[in-house]
Each structure stands twice: as structure tokens, then as C-alpha cells.
CSV table of C-alpha atoms in Angstrom, one decimal:
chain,number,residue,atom,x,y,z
A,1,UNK,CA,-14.0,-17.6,-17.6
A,2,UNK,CA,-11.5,-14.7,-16.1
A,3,UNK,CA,-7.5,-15.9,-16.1
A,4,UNK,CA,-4.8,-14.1,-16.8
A,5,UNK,CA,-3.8,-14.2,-20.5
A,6,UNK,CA,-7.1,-15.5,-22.0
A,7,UNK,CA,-9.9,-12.9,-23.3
A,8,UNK,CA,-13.3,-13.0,-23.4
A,9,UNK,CA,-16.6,-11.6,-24.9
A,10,UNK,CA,-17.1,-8.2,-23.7
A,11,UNK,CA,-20.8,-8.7,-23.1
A,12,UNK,CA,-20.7,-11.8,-20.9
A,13,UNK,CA,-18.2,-10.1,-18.9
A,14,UNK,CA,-20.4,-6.8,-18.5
A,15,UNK,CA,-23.1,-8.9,-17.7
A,16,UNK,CA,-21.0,-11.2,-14.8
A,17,UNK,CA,-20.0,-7.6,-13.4
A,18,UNK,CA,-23.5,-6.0,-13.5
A,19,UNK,CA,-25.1,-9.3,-11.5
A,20,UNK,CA,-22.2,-9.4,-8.9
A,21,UNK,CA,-22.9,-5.7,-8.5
A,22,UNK,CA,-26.5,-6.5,-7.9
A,23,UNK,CA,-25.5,-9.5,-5.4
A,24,UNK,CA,-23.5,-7.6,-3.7
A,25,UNK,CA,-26.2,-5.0,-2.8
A,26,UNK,CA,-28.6,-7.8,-2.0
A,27,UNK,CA,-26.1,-9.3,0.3
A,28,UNK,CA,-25.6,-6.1,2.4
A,29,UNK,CA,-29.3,-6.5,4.4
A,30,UNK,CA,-3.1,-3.1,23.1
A,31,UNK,CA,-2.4,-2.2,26.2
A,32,UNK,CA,-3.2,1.5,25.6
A,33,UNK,CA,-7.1,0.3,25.6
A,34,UNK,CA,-7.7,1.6,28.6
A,35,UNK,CA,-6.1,4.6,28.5
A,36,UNK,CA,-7.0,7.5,31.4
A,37,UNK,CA,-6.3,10.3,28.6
A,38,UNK,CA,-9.4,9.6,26.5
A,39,UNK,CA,-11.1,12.4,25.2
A,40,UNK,CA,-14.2,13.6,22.9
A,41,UNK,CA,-12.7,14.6,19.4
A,42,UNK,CA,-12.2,18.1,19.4
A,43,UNK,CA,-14.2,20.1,16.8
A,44,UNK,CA,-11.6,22.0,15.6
A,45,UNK,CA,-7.3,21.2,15.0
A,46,UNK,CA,-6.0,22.7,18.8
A,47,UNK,CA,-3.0,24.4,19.3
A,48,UNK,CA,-0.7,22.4,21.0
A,49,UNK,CA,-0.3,18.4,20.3
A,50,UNK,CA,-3.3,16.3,19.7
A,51,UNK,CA,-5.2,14.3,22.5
A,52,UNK,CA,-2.9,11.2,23.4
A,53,UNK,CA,-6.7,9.1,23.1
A,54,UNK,CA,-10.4,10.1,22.2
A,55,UNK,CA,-13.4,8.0,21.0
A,56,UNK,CA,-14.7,8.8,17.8
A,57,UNK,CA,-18.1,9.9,18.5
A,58,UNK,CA,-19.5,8.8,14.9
A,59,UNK,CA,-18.4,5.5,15.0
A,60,UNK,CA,-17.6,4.3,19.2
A,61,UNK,CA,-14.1,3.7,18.4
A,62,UNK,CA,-11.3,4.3,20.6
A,63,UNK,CA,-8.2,6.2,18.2
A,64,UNK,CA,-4.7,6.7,19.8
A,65,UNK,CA,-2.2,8.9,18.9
A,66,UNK,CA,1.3,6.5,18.4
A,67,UNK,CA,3.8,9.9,17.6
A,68,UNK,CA,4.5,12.2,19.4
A,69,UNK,CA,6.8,14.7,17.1
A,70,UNK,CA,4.6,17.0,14.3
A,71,UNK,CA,4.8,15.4,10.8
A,72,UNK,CA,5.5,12.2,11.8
A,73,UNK,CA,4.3,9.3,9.5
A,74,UNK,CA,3.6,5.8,8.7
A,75,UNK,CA,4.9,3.6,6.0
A,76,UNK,CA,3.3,3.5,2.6
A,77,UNK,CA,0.6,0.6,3.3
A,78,UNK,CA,2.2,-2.3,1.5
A,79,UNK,CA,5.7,-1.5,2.7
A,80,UNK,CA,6.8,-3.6,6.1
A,81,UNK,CA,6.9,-1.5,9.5
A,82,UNK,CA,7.1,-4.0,11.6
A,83,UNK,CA,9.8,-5.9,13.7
A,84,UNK,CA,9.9,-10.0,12.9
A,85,UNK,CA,8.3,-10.7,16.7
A,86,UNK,CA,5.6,-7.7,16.1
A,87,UNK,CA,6.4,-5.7,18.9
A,88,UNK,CA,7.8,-3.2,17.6
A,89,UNK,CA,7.2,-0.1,14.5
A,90,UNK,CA,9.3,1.9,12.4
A,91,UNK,CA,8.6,5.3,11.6
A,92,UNK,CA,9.7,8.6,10.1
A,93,UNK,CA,10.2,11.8,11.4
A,94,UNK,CA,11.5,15.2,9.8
A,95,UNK,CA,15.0,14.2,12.1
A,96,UNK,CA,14.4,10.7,11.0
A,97,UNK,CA,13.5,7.1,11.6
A,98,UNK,CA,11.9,6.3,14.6
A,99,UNK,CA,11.3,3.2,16.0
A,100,UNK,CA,8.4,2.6,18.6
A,101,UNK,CA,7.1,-0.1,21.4
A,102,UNK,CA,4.3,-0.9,20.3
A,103,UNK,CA,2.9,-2.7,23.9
A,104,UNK,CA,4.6,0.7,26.0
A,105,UNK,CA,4.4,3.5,23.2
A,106,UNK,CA,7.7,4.0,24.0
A,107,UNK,CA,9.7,5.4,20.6
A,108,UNK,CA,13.3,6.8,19.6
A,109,UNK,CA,15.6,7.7,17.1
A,110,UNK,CA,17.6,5.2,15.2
A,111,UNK,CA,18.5,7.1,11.9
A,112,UNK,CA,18.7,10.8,12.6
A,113,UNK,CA,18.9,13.1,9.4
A,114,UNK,CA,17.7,13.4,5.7
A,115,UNK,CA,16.8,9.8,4.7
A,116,UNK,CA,14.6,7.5,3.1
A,117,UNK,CA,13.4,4.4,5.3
A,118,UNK,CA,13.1,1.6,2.7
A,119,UNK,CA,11.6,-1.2,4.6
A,120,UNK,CA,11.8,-3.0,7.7
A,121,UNK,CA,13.7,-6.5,7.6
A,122,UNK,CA,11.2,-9.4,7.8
A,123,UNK,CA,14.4,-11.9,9.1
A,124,UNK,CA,16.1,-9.2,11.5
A,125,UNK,CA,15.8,-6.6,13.9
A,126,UNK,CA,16.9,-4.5,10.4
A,127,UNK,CA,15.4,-1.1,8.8
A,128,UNK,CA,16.8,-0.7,5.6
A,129,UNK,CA,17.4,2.8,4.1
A,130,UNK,CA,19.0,5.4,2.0
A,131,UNK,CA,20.3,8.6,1.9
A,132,UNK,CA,18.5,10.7,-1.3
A,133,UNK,CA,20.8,14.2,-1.0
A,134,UNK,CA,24.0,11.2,-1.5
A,135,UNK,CA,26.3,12.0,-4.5
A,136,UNK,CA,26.4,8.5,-4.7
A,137,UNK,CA,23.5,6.8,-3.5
A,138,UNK,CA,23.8,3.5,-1.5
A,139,UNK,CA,21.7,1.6,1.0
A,140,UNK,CA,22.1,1.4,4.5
A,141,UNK,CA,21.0,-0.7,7.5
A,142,UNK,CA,20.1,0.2,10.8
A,143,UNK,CA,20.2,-2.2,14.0
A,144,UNK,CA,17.4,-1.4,15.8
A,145,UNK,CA,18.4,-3.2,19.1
A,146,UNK,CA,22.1,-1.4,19.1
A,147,UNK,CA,21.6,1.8,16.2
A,148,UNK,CA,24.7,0.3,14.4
A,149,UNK,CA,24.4,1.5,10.7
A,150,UNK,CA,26.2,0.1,8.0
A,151,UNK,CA,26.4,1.5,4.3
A,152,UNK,CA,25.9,-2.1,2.6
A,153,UNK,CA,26.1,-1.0,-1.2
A,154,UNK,CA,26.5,2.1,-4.1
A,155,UNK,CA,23.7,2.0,-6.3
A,156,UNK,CA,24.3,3.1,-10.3
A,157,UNK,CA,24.0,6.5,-10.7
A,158,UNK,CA,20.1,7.3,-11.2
A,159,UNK,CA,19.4,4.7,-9.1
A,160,UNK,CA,17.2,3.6,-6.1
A,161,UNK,CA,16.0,0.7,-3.9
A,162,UNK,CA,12.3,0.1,-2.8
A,163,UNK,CA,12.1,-3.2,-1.6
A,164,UNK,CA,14.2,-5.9,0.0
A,165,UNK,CA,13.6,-9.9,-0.4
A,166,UNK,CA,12.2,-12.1,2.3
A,167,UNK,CA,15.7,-13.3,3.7
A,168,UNK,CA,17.3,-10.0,3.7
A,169,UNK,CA,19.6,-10.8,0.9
A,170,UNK,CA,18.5,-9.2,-2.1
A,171,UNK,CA,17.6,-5.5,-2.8
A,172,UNK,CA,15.3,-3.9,-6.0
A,173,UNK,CA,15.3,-1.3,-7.7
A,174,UNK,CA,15.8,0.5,-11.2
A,175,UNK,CA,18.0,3.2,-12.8
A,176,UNK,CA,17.8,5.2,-16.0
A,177,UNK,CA,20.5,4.7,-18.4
A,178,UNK,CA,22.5,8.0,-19.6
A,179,UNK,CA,21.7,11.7,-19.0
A,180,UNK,CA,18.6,12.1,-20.6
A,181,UNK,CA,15.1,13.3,-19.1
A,182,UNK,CA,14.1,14.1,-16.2
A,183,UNK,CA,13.5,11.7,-12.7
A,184,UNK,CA,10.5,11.8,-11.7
A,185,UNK,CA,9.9,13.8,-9.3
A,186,UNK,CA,12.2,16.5,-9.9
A,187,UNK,CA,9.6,19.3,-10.5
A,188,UNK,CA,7.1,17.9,-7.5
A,189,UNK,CA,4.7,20.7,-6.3
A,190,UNK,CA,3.9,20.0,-3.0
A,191,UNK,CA,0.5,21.4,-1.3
A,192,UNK,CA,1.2,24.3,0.8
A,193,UNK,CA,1.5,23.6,4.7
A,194,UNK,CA,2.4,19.8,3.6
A,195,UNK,CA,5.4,17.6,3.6
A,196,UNK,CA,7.0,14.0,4.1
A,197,UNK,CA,6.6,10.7,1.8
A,198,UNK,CA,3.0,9.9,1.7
A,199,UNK,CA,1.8,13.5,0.5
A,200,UNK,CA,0.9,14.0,-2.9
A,201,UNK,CA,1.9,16.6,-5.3
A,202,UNK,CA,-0.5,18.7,-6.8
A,203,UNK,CA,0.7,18.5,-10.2
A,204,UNK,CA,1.6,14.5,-9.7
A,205,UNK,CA,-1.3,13.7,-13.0
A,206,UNK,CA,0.8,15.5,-15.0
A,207,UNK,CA,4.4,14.2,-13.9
A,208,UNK,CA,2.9,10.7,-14.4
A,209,UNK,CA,1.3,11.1,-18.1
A,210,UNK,CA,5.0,13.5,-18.5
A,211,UNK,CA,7.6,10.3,-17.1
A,212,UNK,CA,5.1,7.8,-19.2
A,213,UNK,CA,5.2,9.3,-22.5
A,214,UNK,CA,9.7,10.1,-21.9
A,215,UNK,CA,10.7,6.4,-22.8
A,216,UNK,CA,13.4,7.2,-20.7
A,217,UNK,CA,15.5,3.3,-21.2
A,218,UNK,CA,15.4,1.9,-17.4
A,219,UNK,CA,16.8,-1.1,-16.2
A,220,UNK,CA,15.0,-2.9,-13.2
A,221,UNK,CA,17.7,-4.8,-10.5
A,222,UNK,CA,18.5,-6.6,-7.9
A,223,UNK,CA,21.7,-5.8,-5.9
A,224,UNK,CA,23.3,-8.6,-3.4
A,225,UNK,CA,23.8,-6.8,-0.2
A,226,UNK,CA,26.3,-9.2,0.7
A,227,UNK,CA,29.0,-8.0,-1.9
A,228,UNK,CA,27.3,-5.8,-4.5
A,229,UNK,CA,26.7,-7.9,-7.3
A,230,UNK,CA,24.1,-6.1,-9.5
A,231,UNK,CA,22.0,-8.3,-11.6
A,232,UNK,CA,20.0,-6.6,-14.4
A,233,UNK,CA,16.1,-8.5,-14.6
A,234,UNK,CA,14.8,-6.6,-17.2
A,235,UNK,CA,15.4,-3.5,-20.2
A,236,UNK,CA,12.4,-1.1,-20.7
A,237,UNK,CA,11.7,2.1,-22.4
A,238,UNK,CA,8.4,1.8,-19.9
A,239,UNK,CA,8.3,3.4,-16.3
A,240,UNK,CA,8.7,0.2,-14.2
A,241,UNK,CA,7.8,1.6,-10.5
A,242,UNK,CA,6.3,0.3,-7.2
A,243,UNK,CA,8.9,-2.9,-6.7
A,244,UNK,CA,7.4,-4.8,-3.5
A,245,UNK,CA,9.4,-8.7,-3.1
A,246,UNK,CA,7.4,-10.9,-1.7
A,247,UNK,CA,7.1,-11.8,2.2
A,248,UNK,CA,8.0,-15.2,2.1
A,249,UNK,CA,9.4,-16.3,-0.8
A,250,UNK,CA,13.2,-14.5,-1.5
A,251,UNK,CA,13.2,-14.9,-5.3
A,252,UNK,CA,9.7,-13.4,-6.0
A,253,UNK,CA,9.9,-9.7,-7.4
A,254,UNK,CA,6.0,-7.7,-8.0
A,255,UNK,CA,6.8,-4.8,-10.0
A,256,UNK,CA,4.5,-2.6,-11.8
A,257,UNK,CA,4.2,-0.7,-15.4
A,258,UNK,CA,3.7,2.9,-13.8
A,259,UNK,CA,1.2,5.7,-15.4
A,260,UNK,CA,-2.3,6.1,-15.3
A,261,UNK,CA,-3.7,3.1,-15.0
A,262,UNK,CA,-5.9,3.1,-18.2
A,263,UNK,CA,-3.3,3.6,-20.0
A,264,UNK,CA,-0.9,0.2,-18.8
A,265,UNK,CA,-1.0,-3.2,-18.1
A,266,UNK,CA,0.0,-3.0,-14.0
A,267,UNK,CA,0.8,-5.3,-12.1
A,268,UNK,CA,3.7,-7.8,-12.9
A,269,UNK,CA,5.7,-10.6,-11.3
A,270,UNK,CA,9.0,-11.6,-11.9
A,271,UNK,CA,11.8,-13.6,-9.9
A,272,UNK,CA,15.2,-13.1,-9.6
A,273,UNK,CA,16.8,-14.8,-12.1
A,274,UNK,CA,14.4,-13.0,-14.7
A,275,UNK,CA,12.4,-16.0,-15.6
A,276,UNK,CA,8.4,-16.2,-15.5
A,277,UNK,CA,7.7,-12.7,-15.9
A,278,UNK,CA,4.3,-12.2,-16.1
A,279,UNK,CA,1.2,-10.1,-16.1
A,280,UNK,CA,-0.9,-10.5,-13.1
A,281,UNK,CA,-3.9,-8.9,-14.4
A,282,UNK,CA,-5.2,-8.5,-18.2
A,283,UNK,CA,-7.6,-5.9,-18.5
A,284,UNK,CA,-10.9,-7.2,-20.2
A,285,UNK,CA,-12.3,-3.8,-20.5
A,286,UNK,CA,-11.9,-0.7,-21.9
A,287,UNK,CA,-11.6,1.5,-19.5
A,288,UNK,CA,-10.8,-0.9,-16.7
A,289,UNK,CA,-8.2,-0.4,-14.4
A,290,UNK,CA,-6.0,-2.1,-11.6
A,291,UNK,CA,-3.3,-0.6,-9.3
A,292,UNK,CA,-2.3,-0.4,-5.5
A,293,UNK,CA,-1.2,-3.6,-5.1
A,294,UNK,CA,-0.4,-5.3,-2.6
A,295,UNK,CA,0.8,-8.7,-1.0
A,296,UNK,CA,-0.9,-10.8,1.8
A,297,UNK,CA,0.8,-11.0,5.3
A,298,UNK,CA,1.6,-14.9,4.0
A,299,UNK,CA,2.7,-14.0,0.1
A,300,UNK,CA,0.3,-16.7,-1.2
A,301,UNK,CA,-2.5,-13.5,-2.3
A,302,UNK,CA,-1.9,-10.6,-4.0
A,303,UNK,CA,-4.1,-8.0,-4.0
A,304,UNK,CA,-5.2,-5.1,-5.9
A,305,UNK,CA,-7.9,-2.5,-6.4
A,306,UNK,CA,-9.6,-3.2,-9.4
A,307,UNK,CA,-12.4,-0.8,-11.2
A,308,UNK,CA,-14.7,-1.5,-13.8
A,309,UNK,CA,-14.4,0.5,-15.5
A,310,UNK,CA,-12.5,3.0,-13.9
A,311,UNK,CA,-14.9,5.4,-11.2
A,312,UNK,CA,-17.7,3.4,-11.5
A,313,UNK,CA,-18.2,-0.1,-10.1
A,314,UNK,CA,-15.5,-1.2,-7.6
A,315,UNK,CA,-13.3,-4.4,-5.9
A,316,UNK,CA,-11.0,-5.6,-4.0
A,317,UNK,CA,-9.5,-8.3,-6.3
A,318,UNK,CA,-6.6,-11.3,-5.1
A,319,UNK,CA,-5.4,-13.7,-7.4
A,320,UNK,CA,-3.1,-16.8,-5.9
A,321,UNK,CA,-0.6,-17.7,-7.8
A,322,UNK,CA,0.3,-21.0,-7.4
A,323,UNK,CA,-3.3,-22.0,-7.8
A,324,UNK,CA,-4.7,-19.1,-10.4
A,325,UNK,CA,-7.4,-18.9,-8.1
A,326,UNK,CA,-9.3,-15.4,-8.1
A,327,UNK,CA,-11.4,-13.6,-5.8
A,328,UNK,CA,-13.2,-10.3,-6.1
A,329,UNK,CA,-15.1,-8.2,-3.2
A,330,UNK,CA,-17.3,-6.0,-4.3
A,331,UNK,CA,-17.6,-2.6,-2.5
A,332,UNK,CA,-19.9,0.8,-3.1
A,333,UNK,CA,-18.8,3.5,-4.1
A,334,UNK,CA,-18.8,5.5,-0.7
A,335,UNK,CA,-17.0,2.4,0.8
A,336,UNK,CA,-13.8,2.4,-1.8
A,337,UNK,CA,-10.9,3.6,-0.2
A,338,UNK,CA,-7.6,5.0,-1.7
A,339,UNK,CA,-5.3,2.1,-0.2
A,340,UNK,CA,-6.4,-1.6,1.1
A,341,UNK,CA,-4.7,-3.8,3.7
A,342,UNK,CA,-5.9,-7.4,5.2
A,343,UNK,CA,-4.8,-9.5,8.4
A,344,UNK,CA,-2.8,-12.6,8.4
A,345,UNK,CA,-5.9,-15.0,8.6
A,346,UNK,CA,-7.8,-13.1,5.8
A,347,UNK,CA,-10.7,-12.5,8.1
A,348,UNK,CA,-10.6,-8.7,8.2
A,349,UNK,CA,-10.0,-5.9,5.9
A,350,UNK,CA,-8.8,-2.3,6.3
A,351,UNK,CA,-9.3,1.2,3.8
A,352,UNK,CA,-8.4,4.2,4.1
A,353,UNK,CA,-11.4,6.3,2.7
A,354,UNK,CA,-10.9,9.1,-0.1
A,355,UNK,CA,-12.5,12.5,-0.8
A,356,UNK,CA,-14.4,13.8,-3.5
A,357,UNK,CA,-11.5,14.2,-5.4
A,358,UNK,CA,-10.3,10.4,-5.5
A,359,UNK,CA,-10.9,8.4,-8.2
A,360,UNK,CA,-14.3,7.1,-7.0
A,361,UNK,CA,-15.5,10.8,-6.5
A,362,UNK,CA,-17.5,9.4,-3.4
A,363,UNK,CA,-19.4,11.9,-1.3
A,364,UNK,CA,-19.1,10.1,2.1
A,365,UNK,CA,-16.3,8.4,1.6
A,366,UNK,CA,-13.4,10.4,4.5
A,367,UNK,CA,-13.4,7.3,6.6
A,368,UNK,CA,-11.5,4.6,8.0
A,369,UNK,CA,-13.0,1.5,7.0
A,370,UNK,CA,-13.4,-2.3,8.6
A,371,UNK,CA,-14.2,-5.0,6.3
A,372,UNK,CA,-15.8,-8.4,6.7
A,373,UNK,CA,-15.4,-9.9,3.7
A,374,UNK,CA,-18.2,-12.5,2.7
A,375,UNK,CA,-17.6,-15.4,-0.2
A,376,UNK,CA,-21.1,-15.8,-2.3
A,377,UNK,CA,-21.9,-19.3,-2.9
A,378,UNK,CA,-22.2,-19.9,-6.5
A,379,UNK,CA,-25.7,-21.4,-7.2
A,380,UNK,CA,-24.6,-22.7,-10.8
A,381,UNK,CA,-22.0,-23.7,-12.9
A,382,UNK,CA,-18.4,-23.1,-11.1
A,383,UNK,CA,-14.4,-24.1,-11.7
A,384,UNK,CA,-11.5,-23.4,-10.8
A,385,UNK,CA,-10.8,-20.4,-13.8
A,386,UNK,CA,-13.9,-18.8,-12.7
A,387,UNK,CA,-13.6,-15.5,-10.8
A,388,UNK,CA,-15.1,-16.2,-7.2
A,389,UNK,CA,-17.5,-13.7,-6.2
A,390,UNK,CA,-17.8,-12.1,-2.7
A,391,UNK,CA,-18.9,-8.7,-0.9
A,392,UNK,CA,-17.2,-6.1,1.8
A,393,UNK,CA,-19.6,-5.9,4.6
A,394,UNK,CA,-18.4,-2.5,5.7
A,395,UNK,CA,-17.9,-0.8,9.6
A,396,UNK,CA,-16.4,2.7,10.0
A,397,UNK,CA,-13.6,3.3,12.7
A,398,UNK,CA,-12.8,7.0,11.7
A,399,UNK,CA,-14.4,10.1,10.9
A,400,UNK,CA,-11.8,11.5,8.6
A,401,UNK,CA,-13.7,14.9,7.4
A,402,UNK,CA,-11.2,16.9,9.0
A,403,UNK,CA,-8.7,15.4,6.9
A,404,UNK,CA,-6.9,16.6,4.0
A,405,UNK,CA,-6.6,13.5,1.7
A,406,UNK,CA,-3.4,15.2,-0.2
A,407,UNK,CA,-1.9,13.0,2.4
A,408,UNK,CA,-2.9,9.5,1.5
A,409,UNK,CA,-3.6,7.6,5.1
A,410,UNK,CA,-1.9,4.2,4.1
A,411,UNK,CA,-3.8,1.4,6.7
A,412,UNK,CA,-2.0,-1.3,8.0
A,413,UNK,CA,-3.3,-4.2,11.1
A,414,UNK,CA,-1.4,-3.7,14.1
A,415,UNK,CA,0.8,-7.2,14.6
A,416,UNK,CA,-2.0,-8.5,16.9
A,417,UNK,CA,-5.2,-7.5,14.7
A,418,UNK,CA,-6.2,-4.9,17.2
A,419,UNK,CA,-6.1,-2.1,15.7
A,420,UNK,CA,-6.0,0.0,12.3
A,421,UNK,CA,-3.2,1.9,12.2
A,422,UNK,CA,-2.6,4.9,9.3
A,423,UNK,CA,-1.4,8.4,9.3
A,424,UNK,CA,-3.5,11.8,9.4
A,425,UNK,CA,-3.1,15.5,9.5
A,426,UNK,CA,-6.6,16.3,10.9
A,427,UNK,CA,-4.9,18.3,13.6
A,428,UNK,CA,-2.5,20.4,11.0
A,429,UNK,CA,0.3,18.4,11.5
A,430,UNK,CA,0.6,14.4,10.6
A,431,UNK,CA,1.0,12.3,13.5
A,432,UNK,CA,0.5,8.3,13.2
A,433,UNK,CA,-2.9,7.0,15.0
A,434,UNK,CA,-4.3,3.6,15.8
A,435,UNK,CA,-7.9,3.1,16.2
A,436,UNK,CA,-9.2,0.1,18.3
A,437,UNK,CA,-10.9,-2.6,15.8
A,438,UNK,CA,-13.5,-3.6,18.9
A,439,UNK,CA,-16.0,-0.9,19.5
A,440,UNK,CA,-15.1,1.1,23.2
A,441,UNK,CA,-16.9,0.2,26.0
């Protein structure tokens, strides 16, 4: 039996992953839609801006280019981009945060300048945001009906916000106590040609194993944005990273212990008054590793990519937790994709892909994925501390070979289902593109 807190023997649990495995193989057996621009992919990046439409010719999927200004980009997958009534999407920009129609395409600046978009309010017409070249670092909002900003809060020095609470109350985020060390990030590498929040640093593996082994004492937050009041939730000489609130409930915190993934225990929840802390995932093998988590639209699920052991057999795990309940999708290794992301009604799934440099070291895996997911039904013994088994049944909506995967894609549903929306530089620049879930006609 697989629960959080309670271990078991090593072979039983070797042997419940190698027979899913084997199940899962047998198991396998807007208004833009018609747009007058579409177009066959080009073979190689042109030199002006990329086709406003084309259908992918190895899949029969319809893509659209959403941005129009070069190195443009999406959120990070399990941040919120959208407006409250889902019509509308928040991006960035080098001059800024953008904010786009999603039924007209329609899209201008709200925030112009060096910032940091935080997160789009889930109550109000609200992106939240800071300002990282700040003396004093605070966070701001942004009315996206009137462009109103407001500086709302100073954050403690070596501080930041990721994350804002349901009801738009509450803010997250950490500092490092005193002078010491380094933040991380200071000494980023960046890959040449390549900018903006969702690329990766070349030598990020070894700013990771360099902020894990610091112990620099951190204190993880929350900060009223009403009037200021800054309530410590937790001391650790750990690197507590990737705060995410929940999307429904306002006093429910996921926070993770950040570093390479063997080497922690993840994933985490907290609420705000610091009580029921508590490790969502407890590794049951060596070697095993969980990360890029994430929440379901309705913050009953969260879910996370889950390896076992790392690079060799791979899920897409959700635990519930006000029932405990567990469920893992199995995947192959060409179908594993870097970041995950589901629809309201659980009915689809979403990846971005990875090269052969990810983690899974796939060899055709530079795609953009659909996902049917598919529950097996348990022919034996079964309860309610039992891991429930399922498979991916895969579709791909994107050839991304002509991408360079230093920039992580980051899916995410449109509001209405219809399409897959992530960012890509497989035209030089990164623009944000939605491809059509329904095949084109």
C-alpha cells in the first residue's frame, strides 16, 4: 500500500511498478479556427515574423501564433494567465506585460518596463507583479480593465513573491536572512541568442547542487496585501522554492524543498497559519524522484511528474488531499514531457515534449502532446490506500524539432479546452502559439 508517510518493502513495490509498466503497454493497442492566413510550416526560421496560422503537416493540427512582438512568452505552466471570466491572457514582453483577447487576438501593454509578472488574480481583473532592478522590492498590481498600478507592499530585503492566494489577499514568498551567500541566480549563464523567464541557464545543474549545499537560513512568508503584515510560516537552512497557493482554497500554500530531485523530499503543503505541514510525496525508492508540480484547475488534485527511478520508467502522478486518494498514469519514455497541464473536467492532458537532453533522454520526444488518460480496472484486491493505476493514451499536436528546448515550452488549456497553448522559439525568436486540440479539417 502507497500513502504518504508509511514505507514499504522495496520488492513489492518494484514489482507493482514493473506490472503497471507492462499494463500500460498492453493497454496502448476559437474563433481564429478558420483563419484565411493558414499556411504549410515553413522548413526553415524566415526572416521576418512567423506565419499568423499553419497546419502542422505531421500531426493535421492547426497552430496559431497569439504574439506578435519577438521574445514574447507565456507564463510558467502552473502559474495563472488567465482573466477570472477566461477571455482574456497575460503575457510578457521585453517592454512588458501584455495582456491579450483571447476571442479577437487583440493584445496591449499594461505594465511597460523591467518587471516580473507574478500571477494573474483568480478574484479580479488583477496581474500581480514586481519590479527585480527595485532597491527595495515590493509588489505591485495592475488593473487590466483601466492600467491603474498600485505598489501594494516592500518585501524584506532578499526577498521575493511567487504566488498569490485564491481571494487575492495573501502573497508568498521567502527571504534569506543576513548577508551571506549568494541568491540564486546571480551568476546565471544564459544560452547565447536566448532571453526572458522560461529559458534555462546553461550552468543551472550546478547553481542548483551550489544554492543546496549553502544552507543559506531562509524564511518562507506570507505578506497581507491589505496592510503589510508579514507572517513568518516556516525557518530553514533548506532551499524552499516553487511557492504555488492553491486555486480555490486561500489558506492553502504548496511549496517545495528545491535541488535535484534525488537528493530532497519535494513537494510540500502548508497553510497559512503554519499548521499541517506536510510532505506530499515520500519517496519509496532509491533513486526515485518527483518535481514539477502542479495544481488542478479545481485545487482538489495535485499533480506531479514522478520517475521511478529517475530516467527510466515514467508518470504522471495526483494525490487528493482531502481523500488521500492516488492516481498514477503511466507514460513511455518518448511520450514524457518536461512540464504537464490538465483541463478543468480531468478529461484531457497536455506536455510539452523534451529533447535528448531532458531527463528522459527520449529520442522522439520534441512534441506537443495530447493525453487521454485511461483508469485500469483493478481485477484484484483494491482500497482506498492503494495507488490507482492508469495509462496516457498519447496524440501529438506539434512537431517541435525545430525547437531549442533551452526554453522550456510551459503548456497550458486555453479557458475553453480548445486549444494547447505554450511558448517556442522555432522561428529564432519566442513568440506564444496555440494549437487547435481538434484535428483541421
Amino acid at each position: 500500500m502507497i500513502s504518504t508517510g508509511r514505507t514499504g518493502d522495496a520488492r513489492r513495490m518494484r514489482q507493482f511498478i514493473m506490472s503497471l509498466s507492462a499494463l500500460a503497454v498492453c493497454a496502448r493497442g476559437r474563433a481564429w479556427a478558420d483563419s484565411a492566413a493558414t499556411e504549410t510550416a515553413p522548413a526553415t526560421a524566415p526572416a521576418g515574423p512567423p506565419p499568423a496560422a499553419w497546419i502542422d503537416p505531421d500531426t493535421g493540427h492547426r497552430v496559431h501564433r497569439l504574439t506578435a512582438e519577438p521574445g514574447s512568452t507565456g507564463f510558467y505552466f502552473n502559474i495563472n494567465a488567465y482573466t477570472s471570466d477566461g477571455k482574456r491572457m497575460v503575457y510578457t514582453a521585453p517592454d512588458g506585460i501584455h495582456v491579450l483577447e483571447l476571442a479577437s487576438g487583440n493584445a496591449r501593454l499594461v505594465v511597460p518596463g523591467k518587471v516580473r509578472a507574478i500571477v494573474v488574480g483568480r478574484k479580479t481583473p488583477t496581474v500581480f507583479f514586481s519590479k527585480p532592478d527595485e532597491k527595495e522590492k515590493g509588489v505591485y498590481s495592475a488593473n487590466l480593465d483601466t492600467s491603474e498600478i498600485k505598489k501594494l507592499t516592500t518585501l524584506p530585503p532578499r526577498g521575493n513573491v511567487s504566488t498569490v492566494n485564491a481571494d487575492e489577499t495573501l502573497a508568498a514568498g521567502t527571504y534569506i536572512e543576513g548577508t551571506a551567500g549568494q541568491d540564486y541566480g546571480e551568476n546565471k549563464i544564459l544560452p547565447p541568442g536566448q532571453s526572458g523567464p522560461l529559458v534555462q541557464p546553461v550552468n543551472k545543474a550546478q547553481m542548483m547542487e551550489e544554492r543546496l549545499a549553502a544552507k543559506l537560513p531562509l524564511v518562507l512568508f506570507t505578506v497581507n496585501l491589505e496592510d503589510g503584515k508579514l507572517t513568518p510560516l516556516l525557518h530553514s537552512t533548506d532551499w524552499i522554492n516553487h511557492l504555488l497557493f492553491s486555486p480555490t482554497d486561500p489558506a492553502l500554500l504548496m511549496y517545495c524543498h528545491e535541488g535535484a530531485w534525488q537528493k530532497v523530499d519535494r513537494i510540500w503543503n502548508i497553510h497559512t497559519d503554519g499548521s499541517q505541514n506536510q510532505l506530499i510525496h515520500k519517496r519509496m525508492m532509491a533513486n526515485e524522484i518527483a518535481g514539477h508540480e502542479f495544481w488542478g484547475i479545481d485545487g482538489k488534485t495535485l499533480w506531479y511528474d514522478l520517475q521511478t527511478p529517475k530516467g527510466e520508467d515514467f508518470f504522471l502522478a495526483g494525490y487528493t488531499p482531502a481523500t488521500g486518494e492516488r492516481r498514477w498514469y503511466h507514460m513511455q519514455r518518448d511520450e514524457w514531457s518536461i512540464h504537464f497541464n490538465v483541463t478543468a473536467d480531468e478529461k484531457l492532458f497536455c506536455g510539452d515534449g523534451g529533447d535528448p537532453g531532458q531527463v528522459a533522454k527520449a529520442q522522439d520526444g520534441e512534441w506537443i502532446e495530447l493525453f487521454r488518460p485511461q483508469l485500469l480496472r483493478p481485477s484484484g484486491i483494491n482500497d482506498k490506500d492503494l495507488v490507482q493505476p492508469g495509462v496516457f493514451h498519447s496524440e501529438r499536436l506539434v512537431n517541435m524539432s525545430k525547437h531549442n528546448y533551452k526554453l522550456e515550452p510551459n503548456v497550458r488549456f486555453s479557458p475553453d479546452n480548445k486549444m494547447v497553448i505554450f511558448t517556442s522559439n522555432m522561428f529564432g525568436p519566442s513568440y506564444v502559439f496555440g494549437v487547435e486540440v481538434e484535428k483541421a479539417k
